[in-house]
XYZ file of C-alpha atoms in Angstrom:
337
model
C 78.782 128.381 83.483
C 81.312 125.823 84.709
C 83.158 123.749 82.138
C 81.970 120.156 81.895
C 84.298 117.515 83.330
C 83.776 113.977 82.083
C 84.951 111.135 84.292
C 84.955 107.508 83.215
C 83.923 105.329 86.159
C 84.445 101.603 86.644
C 81.087 100.380 87.938
C 82.384 96.871 88.596
C 85.487 97.527 90.729
C 85.637 97.079 94.481
C 84.338 94.851 97.261
C 81.036 96.714 97.392
C 80.479 97.041 93.648
C 78.316 97.777 91.881
C 75.923 99.050 94.556
C 78.346 101.389 96.353
C 79.779 102.690 93.085
C 76.371 103.506 91.648
C 75.226 105.191 94.854
C 78.400 107.271 94.962
C 78.051 108.269 91.314
C 74.445 109.328 91.927
C 75.532 111.476 94.893
C 78.360 113.042 92.871
C 76.074 113.856 89.937
C 73.686 115.578 92.349
C 76.481 117.524 94.060
C 78.591 118.614 91.075
C 76.639 120.112 88.163
C 79.773 120.252 85.975
C 80.221 116.477 86.202
C 79.292 114.035 83.465
C 80.000 110.317 83.799
C 80.887 107.546 81.374
C 79.825 104.508 83.391
C 81.766 101.400 82.359
C 80.538 97.932 83.224
C 78.284 95.024 82.381
C 75.247 96.242 80.401
C 72.735 94.970 82.958
C 74.440 97.188 85.558
C 75.245 100.403 83.729
C 72.375 100.768 81.245
C 69.464 100.940 83.739
C 71.410 103.399 85.916
C 72.287 105.664 83.000
C 68.672 105.644 81.835
C 67.626 107.047 85.209
C 70.348 109.681 85.588
C 71.015 112.710 83.449
C 74.642 113.448 82.514
C 75.486 109.736 82.711
C 76.200 107.586 79.650
C 76.447 103.806 79.776
C 79.552 102.205 78.260
C 78.775 98.500 78.106
C 81.683 96.110 78.684
C 81.631 92.347 78.434
C 84.422 91.593 80.915
C 85.357 92.323 84.531
C 88.821 92.073 86.098
C 88.504 90.480 89.525
C 90.540 91.621 92.518
C 92.528 88.377 92.759
C 93.580 88.174 89.099
C 97.175 88.723 88.012
C 97.201 92.381 86.809
C 99.307 91.998 83.647
C 97.657 88.752 82.598
C 94.172 90.137 83.198
C 95.001 93.275 81.210
C 95.984 91.161 78.201
C 93.190 88.603 78.545
C 90.357 91.083 79.134
C 90.633 94.014 76.709
C 86.886 94.674 77.026
C 86.968 94.935 80.822
C 85.595 98.009 82.572
C 89.113 99.015 83.692
C 90.745 98.799 80.267
C 87.790 100.420 78.491
C 87.741 103.279 81.016
C 91.425 103.976 80.390
C 90.823 103.892 76.632
C 88.168 106.578 77.020
C 90.785 108.849 78.593
C 93.350 108.008 75.927
C 90.878 108.758 73.136
C 89.779 112.054 74.677
C 86.234 110.884 75.428
C 86.828 111.273 79.177
C 88.972 113.698 81.146
C 89.794 111.237 83.946
C 89.195 107.651 85.070
C 88.186 106.298 88.493
C 88.094 102.721 89.753
C 87.946 101.008 93.133
C 89.010 97.761 91.490
C 92.348 95.973 91.361
C 95.148 98.469 92.007
C 97.583 96.417 89.936
C 95.218 96.130 86.986
C 94.398 99.851 87.103
C 98.065 100.752 87.241
C 98.918 98.380 84.391
C 96.082 99.661 82.201
C 96.929 103.257 83.014
C 100.573 102.776 82.106
C 99.904 100.768 78.947
C 96.838 102.623 77.647
C 96.871 106.206 78.975
C 100.685 106.025 78.993
C 103.360 108.035 80.743
C 104.057 111.702 80.300
C 107.245 112.443 78.408
C 110.246 112.216 80.714
C 108.454 110.263 83.470
C 110.535 107.269 84.493
C 107.843 105.618 86.608
C 104.286 106.734 87.344
C 103.690 106.738 91.091
C 100.760 106.165 93.414
C 100.198 109.091 95.771
C 97.726 109.344 98.623
C 96.611 111.391 101.603
C 97.910 110.242 104.954
C 95.528 110.447 107.940
C 96.803 113.539 109.747
C 94.308 115.685 111.694
C 94.377 119.345 110.762
C 96.866 119.161 107.907
C 97.267 117.888 104.366
C 100.035 115.292 104.144
C 100.611 113.154 101.063
C 102.939 110.208 100.581
C 104.431 108.973 97.320
C 104.968 106.180 96.289
C 102.561 103.926 98.217
C 102.639 100.753 96.184
C 103.154 101.229 92.468
C 106.942 100.829 92.430
C 108.246 98.296 94.937
C 111.734 98.572 93.474
C 113.017 102.082 92.844
C 116.128 103.919 91.763
C 117.079 106.955 93.872
C 116.456 109.324 90.970
C 112.823 108.209 90.744
C 112.186 109.806 94.135
C 113.105 113.207 92.726
C 110.266 112.917 90.238
C 107.941 111.551 92.938
C 108.708 114.626 95.044
C 107.996 117.069 92.230
C 104.762 115.363 91.180
C 103.482 114.873 94.734
C 104.249 118.502 95.621
C 101.940 119.670 92.858
C 99.250 117.296 94.094
C 99.692 118.607 97.642
C 99.202 122.143 96.313
C 95.979 120.985 94.656
C 94.806 119.836 98.094
C 95.630 123.193 99.655
C 99.245 122.987 100.832
C 101.282 126.164 100.295
C 104.969 125.833 99.450
C 104.879 122.159 100.473
C 107.889 120.831 102.386
C 109.243 117.497 101.156
C 110.694 114.841 103.453
C 112.461 111.580 102.628
C 111.204 108.667 104.724
C 114.226 107.224 106.510
C 115.372 105.680 109.807
C 116.959 108.874 111.102
C 117.120 112.593 110.474
C 120.849 112.762 109.728
C 121.991 112.772 106.097
C 124.219 109.759 106.687
C 121.407 107.551 108.022
C 119.718 104.761 106.111
C 120.596 102.444 103.274
C 122.804 103.333 100.331
C 119.575 103.870 98.383
C 118.262 106.357 100.954
C 121.549 108.228 101.178
C 121.798 108.633 97.414
C 118.150 109.704 97.219
C 118.851 112.303 99.913
C 121.741 113.717 97.876
C 119.614 113.988 94.722
C 116.605 115.472 96.510
C 118.791 118.052 98.249
C 120.288 119.036 94.891
C 117.174 119.020 92.706
C 114.151 119.779 94.921
C 114.228 123.313 96.422
C 111.558 122.528 99.022
C 113.363 119.425 100.295
C 113.521 119.535 104.110
C 115.647 116.446 104.736
C 114.906 113.045 106.218
C 111.784 112.283 108.204
C 111.066 109.261 110.359
C 107.930 107.154 110.562
C 106.492 109.116 113.491
C 106.872 112.341 111.532
C 104.396 111.220 108.854
C 101.301 111.662 111.022
C 102.784 114.580 112.955
C 102.674 116.662 109.782
C 106.359 117.579 109.917
C 106.361 117.598 106.105
C 103.613 118.156 103.563
C 105.031 115.527 101.188
C 106.739 112.289 102.187
C 108.600 110.413 99.448
C 109.766 106.817 99.537
C 109.796 103.658 97.441
C 106.476 101.915 96.861
C 107.232 98.940 99.095
C 108.096 101.031 102.155
C 105.324 103.517 101.464
C 102.651 100.836 101.230
C 103.787 99.165 104.471
C 103.864 102.523 106.274
C 100.426 103.561 104.990
C 98.744 100.248 105.851
C 100.347 100.312 109.300
C 99.019 103.817 109.954
C 95.533 102.856 108.759
C 95.578 99.655 110.809
C 96.661 101.376 114.011
C 94.028 104.066 113.511
C 91.266 101.493 113.068
C 92.454 99.523 116.089
C 92.434 102.628 118.292
C 88.913 103.630 117.270
C 87.655 100.055 117.748
C 89.196 99.949 121.227
C 87.748 103.342 122.123
C 84.319 102.160 121.019
C 84.669 98.961 123.071
C 85.785 100.961 126.116
C 82.961 103.486 125.888
C 80.345 100.727 125.513
C 81.635 98.766 128.526
C 79.418 100.375 131.198
C 76.557 102.810 131.694
C 78.970 105.456 132.988
C 81.218 105.247 129.922
C 78.178 105.165 127.617
C 77.034 108.472 129.105
C 80.521 109.883 128.612
C 80.484 108.667 125.014
C 77.192 110.449 124.371
C 78.711 113.724 125.546
C 81.896 113.277 123.510
C 80.273 111.835 120.383
C 80.425 115.020 118.239
C 84.132 115.491 118.987
C 84.962 111.867 118.271
C 83.062 112.010 114.984
C 85.074 115.049 113.956
C 88.308 113.247 114.825
C 87.244 110.071 113.025
C 86.307 112.022 109.887
C 89.732 113.683 109.888
C 91.468 110.295 109.549
C 88.824 108.402 107.547
C 90.167 107.324 104.117
C 86.654 107.662 102.670
C 86.798 111.395 103.347
C 89.962 111.756 101.277
C 88.737 109.868 98.232
C 90.951 107.924 95.862
C 94.700 107.877 95.295
C 95.956 109.408 92.032
C 98.494 107.771 89.771
C 100.841 110.653 89.004
C 102.858 110.852 85.801
C 100.296 109.673 83.254
C 98.951 111.639 80.298
C 95.531 111.752 81.922
C 94.245 111.613 85.517
C 93.719 108.134 86.972
C 92.319 107.674 90.477
C 92.297 104.345 92.324
C 90.003 103.908 95.306
C 90.083 101.529 98.260
C 88.614 98.128 97.503
C 86.135 98.708 100.328
C 85.120 102.156 99.079
C 81.749 103.379 100.303
C 79.393 105.676 98.353
C 80.962 108.606 100.232
C 84.430 107.530 99.098
C 83.230 107.318 95.502
C 81.661 110.775 95.678
C 84.819 112.296 97.160
C 86.976 110.513 94.593
C 84.987 112.042 91.757
C 85.337 115.431 93.436
C 89.116 114.942 93.395
C 88.995 113.968 89.740
C 87.065 117.129 88.935
C 89.580 119.300 90.822
C 92.539 117.662 89.108
C 91.051 118.301 85.675
C 89.958 121.858 86.421
C 93.389 122.740 87.818
C 95.213 120.966 84.951
C 97.304 118.882 87.345
C 98.563 116.731 84.462
C 99.718 119.782 82.523
C 101.477 121.225 85.551
C 103.342 117.960 86.140
C 104.363 117.807 82.483
C 105.684 121.376 82.621
C 107.537 120.838 85.900
C 109.327 117.754 84.639
C 110.079 119.268 81.247
C 111.784 122.214 82.939
C 113.792 120.074 85.364
C 117.552 119.859 85.120
C 117.910 121.456 81.677
C 115.429 119.033 80.159
C 117.412 115.958 81.166
C 114.768 113.280 81.880
C 115.371 110.496 84.373
C 116.226 107.310 82.501
C 114.058 104.315 83.170
């Protein structure tokens, strides 16, 4: 019998909440018999759903953090929000992980303040899959730390490498996002980060450029949160634009419509390989418990896949592996914040 994994879920977070969240939770409960859910949200939302679904408990909350609220202010002003309560469940050991498609800033703030950092972690980091057909590529950081010190990227590399292994990468190669492959390229920040990564990360493969991200040159791409977020959103935007243009082109005449009908299965396979909903949520690495943040526009499929990721992270003890890796680094000399 598989060990039960309990995931706290924010029913109120996201553009399509609560309907998409509830549908995704229902699909995940049906697909993963080891899953139990602590559903956090307004009582009129979570209590009827929990009453109709086994292995789901309602955790009534009186407040909701909206997407446009200031993260730190909302965290302080709304201690009974679904995001804060969900993080408290992880802190108190009532849940093994937390998932939300709500405000990234609020989730990150609550995770850092409530679940708290692992010992020796200078900055928790947001890590995510990058759309790359046929290969697992993750990038870290993608928005949590806009301002970084070079030494933070060493920890990002070590944490993201373990996450990449969870996703199936073997002996993941790490690349530093830069404007050229040569060691001397880039800003003073990038050059110092290169020196530290080369010294402290055995699987470091050197600099990689923007085009290398989607080419799968490296399994792990590390950068500061500002650059990572811009790069990720650019990749997602270009991908969406290309698929929209292909759809417009194929619908432009009867001849192209017939061609589209023939090619439809292949295009669906390609689209699925770069669809963020297929990857699920982005983990915040470096906390004492797993925290996954989904896209604001997450669909039921995205929610289901996010909960699958949460289950895998708990079952593989990703948090414990990160704690061990950082504790053993550099003769137990933690990076100073």
